XYZ file of C-alpha atoms in Angstrom:
785
model
C -35.481 29.126 45.082
C -39.688 29.265 46.025
C -40.237 31.080 42.675
C -37.849 29.461 40.391
C -39.226 26.008 41.688
C -42.800 27.013 41.128
C -42.438 27.954 37.642
C -40.504 25.131 36.872
C -43.599 23.151 38.555
C -45.901 24.342 36.783
C -44.590 24.945 33.276
C -42.328 21.287 33.481
C -45.295 19.442 34.102
C -42.835 17.682 36.595
C -46.026 16.433 39.040
C -47.831 14.891 36.629
C -45.468 12.510 35.444
C -44.756 11.417 39.068
C -48.602 10.790 38.646
C -47.640 8.472 35.556
C -45.028 6.893 36.944
C -47.349 5.716 40.224
C -50.472 4.976 38.134
C -47.457 2.335 35.403
C -45.772 1.071 38.224
C -47.498 -2.403 38.712
C -46.814 -3.263 35.227
C -43.072 -2.353 34.867
C -39.728 -3.784 36.862
C -36.213 -3.009 37.257
C -33.349 -5.137 36.764
C -29.506 -5.477 37.178
C -27.576 -4.823 34.058
C -24.827 -7.945 33.719
C -22.512 -6.038 31.524
C -20.311 -9.178 31.320
C -23.131 -10.624 29.974
C -23.811 -8.026 27.625
C -20.632 -7.507 26.948
C -20.642 -10.880 25.364
C -24.132 -10.908 23.135
C -22.886 -7.819 21.983
C -19.802 -9.327 20.565
C -21.483 -12.180 19.128
C -23.611 -9.904 17.380
C -20.393 -8.333 15.827
C -18.649 -11.443 15.133
C -22.165 -12.401 13.394
C -21.771 -9.746 11.102
C -18.207 -9.351 10.574
C -18.476 -13.265 9.800
C -21.162 -12.802 6.988
C -18.891 -10.641 5.119
C -15.649 -12.507 5.680
C -18.103 -15.860 3.995
C -18.674 -13.092 0.643
C -14.733 -12.623 0.408
C -14.260 -16.033 0.287
C -16.670 -16.825 -2.089
C -15.639 -14.351 -4.489
C -11.744 -15.481 -3.525
C -12.561 -18.925 -4.709
C -14.862 -17.738 -7.881
C -11.445 -15.801 -9.229
C -9.139 -18.529 -8.492
C -11.007 -20.750 -10.025
C -11.342 -18.370 -13.368
C -7.588 -17.482 -13.839
C -7.427 -21.548 -13.637
C -9.412 -22.304 -16.987
C -8.394 -18.850 -18.787
C -5.591 -19.107 -20.832
C -3.907 -15.781 -21.884
C -4.137 -14.581 -25.138
C -1.380 -11.489 -25.667
C -3.679 -10.760 -28.713
C -7.276 -10.586 -27.016
C -9.770 -8.090 -28.381
C -11.858 -7.360 -25.155
C -14.600 -4.511 -25.387
C -14.636 -3.741 -21.195
C -17.000 -0.618 -18.921
C -14.115 1.942 -17.803
C -15.518 3.427 -14.832
C -13.601 6.453 -16.581
C -15.054 6.496 -19.824
C -18.842 4.665 -19.457
C -21.888 6.699 -21.257
C -19.030 8.905 -22.843
C -20.153 9.750 -26.773
C -18.062 11.111 -29.096
C -18.664 14.230 -31.573
C -21.321 12.240 -33.903
C -22.858 10.972 -30.694
C -21.501 7.432 -30.563
C -20.231 5.911 -27.158
C -16.248 6.252 -27.134
C -14.261 3.068 -27.200
C -14.758 1.146 -23.540
C -17.476 3.706 -22.582
C -20.681 2.595 -23.793
C -23.871 2.921 -21.802
C -23.785 1.997 -18.539
C -27.167 2.870 -16.834
C -26.840 4.648 -13.526
C -29.183 5.177 -10.634
C -29.496 6.981 -7.551
C -29.333 4.552 -4.480
C -29.847 5.376 -1.057
C -27.553 2.436 0.584
C -24.975 3.147 -1.351
C -24.823 6.915 0.099
C -26.819 8.395 -2.830
C -24.019 8.345 -5.251
C -25.605 6.819 -8.947
C -24.558 3.625 -8.829
C -25.504 -0.321 -11.622
C -26.169 -2.882 -8.600
C -26.631 -5.374 -11.772
C -22.866 -4.727 -13.311
C -19.515 -3.701 -11.858
C -17.362 -2.017 -14.002
C -12.891 -1.067 -14.282
C -10.828 1.393 -13.022
C -7.196 1.819 -14.382
C -4.795 3.685 -13.158
C -4.031 7.191 -15.077
C -0.397 5.889 -15.713
C -1.500 2.184 -17.024
C -2.587 1.389 -20.106
C -6.076 0.194 -20.233
C -5.822 -2.185 -23.209
C -2.457 -3.554 -22.333
C -2.532 -7.658 -22.720
C -2.594 -7.727 -18.765
C -4.911 -5.891 -18.437
C -7.242 -7.362 -20.884
C -6.898 -10.749 -19.895
C -7.454 -10.006 -16.076
C -10.482 -7.771 -17.034
C -11.387 -10.453 -19.571
C -10.641 -13.924 -16.567
C -12.624 -11.658 -13.684
C -15.851 -11.128 -15.678
C -17.180 -14.482 -13.782
C -17.285 -11.922 -10.779
C -20.166 -9.855 -10.920
C -22.223 -13.511 -10.246
C -20.683 -13.385 -7.324
C -21.084 -9.587 -6.892
C -24.243 -9.633 -7.178
C -25.515 -13.236 -5.138
C -23.698 -11.855 -2.082
C -25.644 -8.715 -2.628
C -29.179 -10.140 -1.964
C -27.712 -12.665 0.704
C -26.398 -9.711 3.004
C -28.606 -6.172 2.117
C -25.874 -4.948 4.604
C -23.233 -5.094 2.281
C -21.982 -2.034 0.659
C -18.804 -1.829 -2.015
C -17.032 -4.912 -2.846
C -14.305 -5.707 -5.266
C -11.324 -7.158 -7.068
C -7.990 -5.334 -6.937
C -5.646 -7.012 -9.640
C -2.004 -6.906 -9.628
C -1.936 -5.998 -13.020
C -3.335 -2.833 -12.131
C -7.383 -2.766 -12.670
C -9.472 -1.844 -9.733
C -13.132 -3.789 -10.354
C -16.269 -2.643 -8.287
C -19.529 -3.573 -7.608
C -21.929 -1.892 -7.588
C -20.364 0.297 -11.088
C -20.124 3.808 -10.615
C -18.579 6.265 -12.938
C -15.496 7.522 -12.217
C -14.589 11.073 -11.777
C -11.026 12.048 -12.377
C -9.355 15.266 -9.913
C -9.260 17.898 -11.065
C -6.185 17.890 -12.892
C -7.792 15.200 -14.920
C -5.934 12.597 -13.523
C -7.008 8.934 -12.490
C -3.864 8.650 -9.198
C -6.069 5.973 -7.284
C -4.131 2.773 -7.657
C -5.311 -0.385 -5.607
C -2.235 -1.621 -4.915
C -1.486 1.148 -2.961
C -4.537 0.769 -0.635
C -3.903 -0.634 2.885
C -5.808 -3.274 2.294
C -4.300 -4.680 -0.925
C -0.944 -4.281 1.356
C -1.868 -6.072 4.070
C -3.205 -9.330 2.278
C -0.903 -9.360 0.375
C 1.883 -10.172 2.608
C 2.191 -10.557 5.945
C 3.656 -8.476 8.938
C 6.818 -7.567 8.056
C 9.695 -6.009 9.292
C 12.138 -3.302 7.174
C 15.203 -1.263 7.967
C 15.591 1.188 4.559
C 19.407 1.553 4.206
C 19.801 4.425 1.733
C 23.398 5.545 0.390
C 23.754 9.338 1.008
C 27.371 9.754 -0.561
C 28.634 12.502 -2.493
C 28.233 10.721 -6.101
C 23.933 10.545 -4.830
C 23.623 14.519 -5.849
C 20.800 15.792 -7.538
C 19.002 13.896 -9.539
C 19.629 10.739 -7.658
C 19.260 11.867 -4.329
C 15.865 13.126 -5.984
C 14.873 9.323 -6.955
C 16.169 7.607 -3.895
C 14.404 10.046 -1.524
C 10.896 9.117 -3.787
C 12.318 5.462 -3.558
C 12.037 5.404 0.698
C 8.798 7.195 0.430
C 6.940 4.756 -1.803
C 8.317 2.431 0.561
C 7.213 3.934 3.374
C 3.362 3.994 2.170
C 3.356 0.399 1.617
C 4.110 -0.302 5.070
C 1.078 0.195 8.030
C 0.173 -0.871 11.643
C 1.896 -4.301 11.925
C 4.951 -3.806 9.876
C 7.792 -2.298 12.319
C 10.522 -0.295 10.047
C 13.600 2.085 10.906
C 15.820 3.867 7.986
C 19.528 4.715 7.927
C 21.534 7.064 5.423
C 25.118 5.543 5.530
C 28.171 6.896 3.769
C 31.696 6.111 5.932
C 29.889 6.100 9.155
C 26.374 4.788 10.459
C 23.435 7.403 11.094
C 20.157 6.779 11.981
C 17.254 9.652 10.725
C 16.105 9.754 13.331
C 18.621 9.942 16.394
C 15.439 8.064 19.024
C 15.048 5.315 16.978
C 18.644 4.203 16.997
C 19.442 0.360 17.195
C 15.447 -0.925 17.260
C 12.656 -0.847 15.279
C 9.571 1.365 15.578
C 5.316 1.069 14.548
C 4.661 2.062 10.868
C 1.750 4.010 11.354
C 1.648 6.777 9.654
C 2.666 9.488 12.540
C 6.167 7.277 12.755
C 5.699 6.912 8.611
C 5.319 10.994 8.488
C 7.630 11.890 10.927
C 10.325 9.431 8.616
C 9.300 11.209 5.521
C 9.983 14.752 6.810
C 13.599 13.361 7.885
C 14.400 11.645 4.904
C 13.700 14.823 2.694
C 16.641 16.856 4.962
C 19.178 13.867 3.668
C 22.478 15.843 2.737
C 25.029 13.894 0.779
C 28.527 14.157 1.940
C 31.657 11.549 1.491
C 32.141 7.839 0.721
C 29.677 5.023 0.671
C 30.944 1.949 2.878
C 27.673 0.243 3.167
C 29.364 -3.034 5.056
C 29.289 -0.926 8.436
C 25.172 -0.157 7.455
C 24.928 -3.255 6.189
C 26.114 -5.030 9.793
C 24.216 -2.420 11.494
C 20.795 -3.436 9.796
C 21.014 -7.481 10.891
C 21.288 -6.668 14.104
C 18.966 -4.815 14.314
C 16.167 -7.225 13.302
C 18.426 -9.762 14.973
C 17.061 -7.601 18.328
C 13.421 -7.438 17.156
C 12.230 -9.993 19.030
C 9.094 -8.389 21.063
C 9.775 -4.914 19.464
C 8.853 -6.239 15.556
C 6.136 -8.265 13.683
C 8.272 -11.526 13.710
C 6.873 -12.410 10.638
C 8.831 -11.116 6.849
C 11.806 -9.184 7.613
C 14.021 -7.568 4.892
C 16.571 -4.644 4.193
C 16.262 -2.249 1.771
C 19.421 -1.295 -0.365
C 19.051 2.189 -2.041
C 22.461 3.006 -3.703
C 24.179 3.544 -7.009
C 26.669 1.245 -7.019
C 28.730 -1.358 -4.518
C 32.509 -2.133 -5.392
C 32.165 -5.493 -4.104
C 28.942 -7.886 -2.988
C 29.845 -8.565 0.699
C 29.707 -11.700 0.769
C 31.084 -12.280 4.014
C 28.505 -9.986 6.048
C 26.247 -12.653 4.301
C 28.002 -15.820 5.738
C 28.065 -14.118 8.803
C 24.596 -13.028 9.408
C 22.203 -14.730 6.728
C 23.723 -17.172 4.979
C 22.771 -20.260 5.072
C 19.042 -19.875 6.244
C 18.232 -16.830 4.461
C 15.812 -15.534 7.245
C 17.291 -11.948 6.327
C 15.452 -11.030 2.599
C 17.876 -8.605 0.372
C 16.342 -6.001 -1.927
C 18.517 -3.937 -4.038
C 18.078 -0.512 -5.831
C 20.541 0.883 -8.411
C 19.601 4.629 -8.692
C 20.954 6.197 -11.926
C 21.912 5.308 -15.915
C 25.475 4.065 -14.624
C 25.308 0.010 -14.728
C 28.988 -0.041 -13.776
C 28.658 -2.195 -10.006
C 24.971 -3.972 -11.378
C 25.864 -6.867 -11.319
C 27.420 -6.675 -7.318
C 23.810 -4.606 -6.600
C 22.079 -7.815 -8.694
C 24.176 -10.749 -6.840
C 23.588 -9.254 -3.506
C 19.396 -9.332 -3.578
C 19.441 -12.983 -5.684
C 21.807 -14.944 -2.942
C 19.478 -13.152 -0.322
C 16.228 -14.410 -1.833
C 15.431 -10.561 -2.585
C 14.780 -9.125 -6.045
C 16.870 -6.640 -7.821
C 15.687 -3.310 -9.934
C 17.349 -0.567 -11.652
C 15.332 2.893 -11.183
C 16.521 5.707 -13.968
C 13.986 7.802 -13.155
C 11.043 9.293 -11.053
C 8.511 6.988 -13.287
C 10.495 3.747 -12.539
C 10.030 4.013 -8.851
C 6.316 2.751 -8.089
C 6.256 0.101 -10.068
C 9.631 -1.389 -8.968
C 8.919 -0.780 -5.124
C 5.421 -2.652 -5.580
C 7.775 -6.056 -6.664
C 8.707 -6.368 -3.700
C 5.562 -7.482 -2.237
C 4.955 -9.869 -4.693
C 7.835 -11.283 -3.506
C 7.210 -11.317 -0.173
C 3.948 -13.255 -0.947
C 5.952 -15.716 -2.710
C 5.742 -18.151 0.769
C 1.728 -17.804 1.084
C 0.925 -18.316 -2.854
C 2.534 -21.882 -3.006
C 1.672 -22.663 0.145
C -2.166 -21.626 -0.599
C -2.111 -19.309 2.956
C -5.772 -17.804 2.799
C -5.139 -15.293 5.078
C -8.122 -13.292 5.697
C -6.972 -9.376 6.951
C -8.908 -6.629 8.423
C -7.619 -3.238 8.218
C -7.666 -0.156 10.700
C -10.986 2.609 9.985
C -10.382 4.663 7.102
C -12.323 7.067 5.539
C -14.079 6.341 1.753
C -12.604 9.657 0.329
C -12.150 8.169 -2.999
C -15.798 7.649 -4.084
C -17.008 10.457 -1.214
C -14.311 13.151 -2.119
C -15.684 16.547 -1.291
C -18.946 15.901 0.802
C -17.143 15.918 3.499
C -20.486 15.733 5.757
C -20.433 11.837 3.974
C -17.248 11.224 5.076
C -17.732 7.791 6.634
C -15.163 5.905 8.512
C -14.769 2.270 7.206
C -12.742 -0.959 8.564
C -12.692 -3.842 5.124
C -11.660 -7.007 4.866
C -10.298 -8.248 2.243
C -7.718 -11.760 0.820
C -5.185 -12.643 -1.506
C -6.246 -14.222 -4.922
C -3.508 -16.570 -5.527
C -2.517 -18.463 -9.226
C -3.117 -22.280 -9.016
C -1.393 -23.067 -12.418
C 0.914 -25.707 -11.817
C 3.267 -24.351 -13.819
C 3.563 -21.456 -12.630
C 3.393 -22.848 -8.787
C 6.900 -22.013 -7.533
C 7.051 -18.981 -8.894
C 4.215 -17.653 -5.941
C 2.435 -15.732 -8.207
C -0.216 -13.237 -7.032
C -3.557 -12.476 -9.180
C -4.969 -9.848 -6.701
C -6.861 -8.826 -3.686
C -10.790 -9.372 -3.254
C -12.631 -7.457 -0.332
C -15.767 -5.053 0.936
C -15.839 -1.986 3.313
C -17.654 -2.270 6.235
C -19.451 0.848 7.656
C -17.952 0.942 11.133
C -21.542 2.848 11.962
C -23.198 -0.199 10.850
C -21.251 -2.465 13.135
C -22.002 0.144 16.567
C -25.421 -0.423 15.789
C -25.220 -3.949 17.126
C -24.398 -2.564 20.681
C -26.709 -0.125 20.698
C -26.855 2.873 23.259
C -30.440 2.991 25.207
C -28.969 -0.441 26.499
C -25.834 1.138 28.296
C -27.409 4.071 30.209
C -27.077 8.111 30.274
C -23.023 7.238 30.340
C -22.650 4.002 28.394
C -21.299 3.234 25.951
C -19.508 0.912 23.986
C -16.132 0.860 21.614
C -13.665 -0.928 19.247
C -9.776 -1.382 19.040
C -7.808 -2.952 17.016
C -5.374 -5.398 17.822
C -2.721 -1.957 18.068
C -4.467 -0.120 19.981
C -5.761 1.847 17.673
C -9.382 2.831 17.831
C -11.593 1.925 15.204
C -15.464 3.632 17.284
C -15.486 5.355 20.203
C -18.019 7.989 20.743
C -15.106 10.381 21.830
C -13.474 9.961 18.500
C -12.911 13.001 16.837
C -11.804 12.383 12.936
C -12.453 16.082 11.492
C -12.005 19.380 12.238
C -12.615 22.641 11.121
C -10.586 24.282 9.080
C -12.327 27.926 7.622
C -15.425 26.596 6.857
C -14.855 23.184 6.284
C -14.732 19.886 7.682
C -11.553 18.523 7.180
C -9.924 15.076 7.865
C -6.972 15.111 10.727
C -4.137 13.372 9.610
C -3.947 11.148 12.101
C -7.518 10.211 12.893
C -6.841 6.282 11.977
C -3.491 6.524 14.678
C -5.491 7.626 17.726
C -4.586 4.971 20.283
C -7.026 3.881 23.140
C -5.253 5.967 25.499
C -5.676 9.044 24.096
C -9.693 8.555 24.832
C -9.803 6.835 27.964
C -6.873 8.892 28.926
C -7.803 8.329 32.772
C -6.682 4.581 32.669
C -2.730 6.131 32.818
C -1.117 2.292 33.932
C -2.473 1.306 30.213
C -4.312 -1.792 31.939
C -7.489 -1.334 29.785
C -5.698 -0.831 26.717
C -3.068 -4.032 27.315
C -5.243 -6.335 28.226
C -7.738 -5.130 24.924
C -4.569 -5.107 22.900
C -4.111 -8.906 24.192
C -7.097 -10.248 24.012
C -8.313 -10.631 26.530
C -11.789 -10.807 28.368
C -12.462 -9.377 31.347
C -13.448 -5.866 33.507
C -11.893 -2.598 35.090
C -13.138 -0.198 37.192
C -12.295 3.990 36.762
C -12.970 7.145 38.851
C -12.609 8.952 35.825
C -12.880 12.536 34.823
C -15.327 13.151 32.068
C -15.462 15.903 29.413
C -18.445 16.760 27.695
C -20.329 19.217 25.950
C -17.636 19.306 23.608
C -15.077 19.257 26.868
C -16.500 22.862 28.349
C -18.026 20.711 31.264
C -16.759 17.672 33.689
C -18.240 15.014 35.223
C -16.489 12.547 37.937
C -18.266 9.084 37.261
C -17.084 5.700 38.632
C -17.237 4.001 34.952
C -17.186 0.069 34.682
C -15.011 -1.422 31.638
C -15.957 -5.173 29.694
C -14.415 -6.167 27.361
C -13.818 -9.410 24.955
C -12.182 -9.943 21.709
C -13.851 -10.612 18.820
C -12.761 -13.909 17.398
C -11.910 -14.507 14.049
C -10.802 -10.736 13.695
C -8.116 -8.788 15.390
C -10.286 -6.114 17.351
C -11.027 -5.829 20.759
C -14.432 -5.146 21.778
C -15.134 -2.414 24.898
C -18.558 -1.625 26.945
C -18.431 1.443 29.614
C -21.743 1.237 31.717
C -21.444 4.363 35.372
C -22.477 3.002 38.013
C -25.915 4.913 39.636
C -26.969 5.354 35.715
C -26.077 2.034 33.996
C -26.168 -0.132 36.627
C -30.382 -1.151 36.251
C -32.692 -1.577 32.868
C -36.022 -0.194 33.034
C -38.841 -2.612 31.256
C -42.496 -1.544 30.365
C -45.148 -3.293 28.606
C -44.896 -1.745 25.847
C -44.781 -2.821 22.376
C -42.085 -1.622 19.775
C -44.351 0.003 17.747
C -45.738 2.176 20.283
C -41.749 3.660 20.690
C -41.866 4.372 17.182
C -45.019 6.572 17.686
C -43.617 9.074 20.108
C -39.685 8.880 18.501
C -38.953 12.494 16.479
C -36.867 12.527 13.320
C -33.729 13.438 15.379
C -34.261 11.258 17.635
C -34.300 8.764 15.173
C -31.010 9.784 13.798
C -29.258 10.095 17.180
C -30.508 6.596 18.508
C -27.418 5.184 18.196
C -24.690 8.160 18.380
C -23.674 10.044 21.451
C -26.120 12.781 21.187
C -28.527 9.949 21.775
C -28.945 10.881 25.771
C -28.231 14.989 25.028
C -26.330 16.746 27.191
C -28.810 18.106 29.894
C -30.055 14.950 30.190
C -26.630 13.300 31.226
C -25.769 16.533 32.896
C -29.512 16.234 34.933
C -29.106 11.828 35.536
C -26.146 13.229 37.966
C -27.808 15.983 39.967
C -29.649 15.239 43.102
C -32.834 14.042 43.347
C -35.524 16.189 44.301
C -34.790 19.733 42.711
C -34.821 20.463 39.618
C -31.692 21.093 36.986
C -31.209 23.951 34.887
C -29.385 23.620 31.699
C -27.508 26.520 30.207
C -25.509 26.134 27.125
C -22.826 28.559 27.255
C -21.241 26.973 30.247
C -20.620 29.507 33.383
C -17.056 28.514 35.426
C -18.074 27.903 38.829
C -15.540 27.939 41.761
C -14.018 24.223 41.666
C -11.022 23.855 38.930
C -10.431 20.460 37.036
C -7.812 19.922 35.086
C -8.687 18.778 31.654
C -6.746 16.848 28.426
C -7.434 16.138 25.063
C -4.888 14.252 22.971
C -7.038 14.402 19.884
C -6.716 18.419 19.681
C -5.272 20.371 16.464
C -2.940 23.697 17.459
C -1.781 26.200 15.579
C 2.431 25.644 15.050
C 2.665 24.139 17.778
C 6.318 23.116 19.693
C 6.770 19.192 20.198
C 9.679 17.884 21.824
C 10.797 14.783 18.989
C 10.614 11.698 20.808
C 10.644 7.570 20.659
C 6.911 7.915 21.917
C 3.695 7.187 19.521
C 2.409 9.263 18.272
C 5.166 11.052 16.628
C 3.747 14.137 14.874
C 3.887 15.388 11.243
C 5.699 18.826 12.114
C 7.157 20.093 9.182
C 10.542 22.009 9.594
C 10.187 24.087 6.256
C 9.488 27.581 6.892
C 5.759 28.311 5.933
C 3.681 31.073 5.514
C 1.029 29.914 6.365
C 0.066 28.793 9.492
C -0.839 25.319 9.539
C -3.286 23.026 12.146
C -1.164 19.938 13.690
C -2.132 17.268 15.981
C -1.083 17.922 19.488
C -2.203 16.775 22.686
C -2.914 19.260 25.331
C -4.531 20.264 29.149
C -7.207 22.808 29.750
C -9.430 23.582 32.945
C -13.351 22.738 33.429
C -15.021 24.167 36.175
C -17.662 22.921 38.139
C -19.951 23.932 41.250
C -18.889 22.788 44.269
C -22.341 21.987 46.249
C -20.885 22.164 49.739
C -20.456 25.399 49.463
C -23.380 27.550 50.714
C -22.503 31.203 50.276
C -18.857 32.795 49.663
C -16.936 36.227 48.855
C -13.495 37.160 48.232
C -12.079 39.784 46.182
C -10.459 39.440 42.652
C -7.181 41.020 41.323
C -6.838 42.173 38.427
C -3.887 44.679 37.700
C -3.747 47.599 39.295
C -7.615 47.332 40.218
C -9.493 45.016 42.042
C -13.186 44.236 42.743
C -15.362 42.260 44.633
C -17.831 39.220 44.509
C -20.471 37.504 46.494
C -21.579 34.218 45.635
C -25.101 32.078 46.941
C -26.553 28.477 46.289
C -30.465 29.111 44.803
C -31.895 25.678 47.262
C -33.799 22.804 45.287
C -31.692 24.044 42.436
C -27.930 23.860 40.435
C -27.963 27.208 40.213
C -25.808 29.734 41.989
C -26.256 33.630 42.331
C -23.612 35.351 41.890
C -23.028 39.263 42.103
C -20.249 40.516 40.959
C -18.688 44.583 41.551
C -18.568 46.233 37.606
C -15.524 48.794 38.294
C -12.764 47.012 35.815
C -12.730 43.842 33.613
C -11.347 40.970 35.279
C -12.075 38.832 32.327
C -9.924 35.643 31.087
C -9.793 33.842 27.873
C -8.411 29.944 29.166
C -6.336 28.686 25.896
C -5.343 25.047 26.078
C -1.120 24.034 27.496
C 0.299 21.937 24.321
C 1.408 19.051 26.377
C 5.176 17.744 25.783
C 4.712 14.529 23.612
C 4.486 10.876 25.663
C 7.724 10.148 27.241
C 10.190 8.272 25.543
C 10.400 4.617 27.085
C 6.829 4.534 26.536
C 7.963 2.982 23.170
C 9.609 -0.506 25.428
C 7.075 0.321 27.569
C 3.496 -0.121 26.303
C 1.734 -3.566 24.803
C 2.722 -2.541 20.850
C 0.337 -5.151 19.313
C -1.260 -8.459 19.416
C 0.939 -10.379 16.410
C -2.581 -11.108 13.923
C -2.895 -14.233 12.612
C -1.613 -13.590 9.086
C 2.018 -13.711 10.255
C 2.995 -17.406 7.753
C 6.921 -18.035 7.559
C 8.562 -15.746 5.866
C 9.850 -18.338 2.869
C 8.589 -21.749 1.201
C 11.442 -24.481 0.385
C 9.792 -24.426 -3.020
C 10.434 -21.138 -3.410
C 12.079 -19.671 -6.937
C 14.663 -17.808 -5.091
C 16.074 -17.203 -9.013
C 13.716 -14.936 -9.776
C 15.116 -12.190 -8.711
C 14.376 -9.460 -11.464
C 17.423 -9.678 -13.625
C 19.007 -12.675 -12.162
C 19.511 -15.264 -15.181
C 19.474 -19.086 -12.924
C 18.229 -22.426 -13.616
C 14.231 -22.644 -11.804
C 13.536 -25.001 -9.231
C 12.518 -28.222 -10.579
C 8.371 -28.963 -10.411
C 8.875 -32.306 -9.855
C 11.143 -31.060 -6.748
C 8.383 -28.321 -5.821
C 4.580 -30.852 -5.635
C 7.101 -33.419 -4.163
C 8.162 -30.501 -1.628
C 4.556 -30.000 -1.006
C 3.267 -33.317 -1.180
C 5.303 -33.916 2.102
C 4.325 -30.502 3.578
C 0.723 -30.542 2.268
C -0.791 -33.781 2.002
C -3.789 -32.935 0.964
C -2.346 -31.933 -2.598
């Protein structure tokens, strides 16, 4: 002990540092950190930053609507534009190909070192959309007006990243312009209308019951098309939506029995779980839809407190119906027609098409006929346009924010460049009087916001060695948190976890066993909470026992809540010295600057030393040495090979493949594992370790004035053990109903408009609502019109 202390004193310069501290004591001060005030200051900064993004998006929406209002549709329009896939492409003679003219590109640090054109946007069109279709050409020509606004927004707010307009016709205008790269098959599968920001902005939150006919007549290609239709509908749902899937023949069958009679949150895990169950559906018996239709209405009627409380719809997927089921609708849905019914006729047989049409047209829905797999995507998207009608007619321009996601489209094959983002988006409506009753959605404008930039507004150096800040959505899912681990190692590659953007706050703050913190933040409350926590540090190998104070509040005008942690002891006080910002700059190394706003700002040896007893040296061993006291730790973001799980009604349901595969797949799982730490009350101990038929003795003694122990072990036999995590069962089934799932976003609007032209229902011929009547109605609803 004496020798170690002498060496440590000599080479650490501890005595010199203490002397220097004495010299500057007259010019420094220590103040209490007011967590309640600090959390509000940080939240205000974040609110201002996000507010500037919303203003940029509002300018884009206004410009797009005005441009459309004064644009006259021209079916024979000829117009050359910059197609992102074709720009800077020449033919064999050295001439630029059509739609692929010269488009200057320069590498730009702000846009992740990609080659971009900050003076112009360009157009991406999916492979399955004809890039010279009249609807595309008219939309592209109209939206040229956005170029000046893109540039102006970027000049006003240099922190802006990608700005864009996604058209309901299928094209995607992106600023700054880039050269789009197809996938390995030469296909551009990206369709802006499938993106979460587009779908959320286009519709209010929704409760959906999917009814699928699995009778004997649905065998073969019909069932393949039906399953693809269900999966496509599921892909249009998000965290703010609720869903269930029912299969029917002569009896009603929930595809997931645990979800019987209720709706579940349509997060990624539950959607993927439904897809796996739908894949296993088998056909038999005779189709009797009446019972299933009644059960669907009952589910939606019971949705109070479990659903989105906004739009409600039933999706009927079948190859025919013997009757129109008028009595069912008279009992459950008429005259208010609060539940829309969308019908999808599968297959080439049109025998019962009139009944299927009638069901949709008399319940404010939409009818489509799907005879091939290629028809599915476009036909499913129609329901979004119908649900958006009340918003368009009433001109409800709600701004939406998405959950966290990785910008995988632009940064594919660059795992190190994957950034967690959120998007802010706003719908664009047609304001033309002649189409007002049709409620035409032109598209959605938006911009991306890197979450790292947001969290820089709550720097860790103000929060102490163990302090940190975090953001969650109105659904309790993490946007930013130092313990969020969205990537995992697969061989030599880093890959996104399949559920990276639906990690619940309770999976990172797992010591909040009563969900007190989570519930308060989901409800958008402001307050404080104190918890005794076991913090797992050093990649989960070392436990720290801390008393954390949580401060939280809502970010106004967004669905987000902001939280902040201060640790008693090393987060209670702020040290102020007479040092200029420039002198701070001089002693920070490049590594320091990179890590200033990350979990590594306070490296592990610093965090561990902060908990050490004053007056003694702390020795850090990179490879943890396990000491006597065993502590149980949990990891709710683990990845396991071939993990076995129990299906339950809890969140999350994991994407477990039921197909037998030779390759071992990594799957999300919850694990329990041991951590070890030294009990400082033990000065000396000895014991015997038994290893099967042999045993060995050990003696352990504390090294005074340090955190070290000396361990002497008899080397007669090998008793080393590898501790493997224990895979936990899922959370109890009742958590789906007892946990506060979400806070209803402000974008929740009434599901109907009195002026809606409900006769526009896909195949039905009817008299449109009088424009005069519609204007009178709107005058009553909105005097300013």
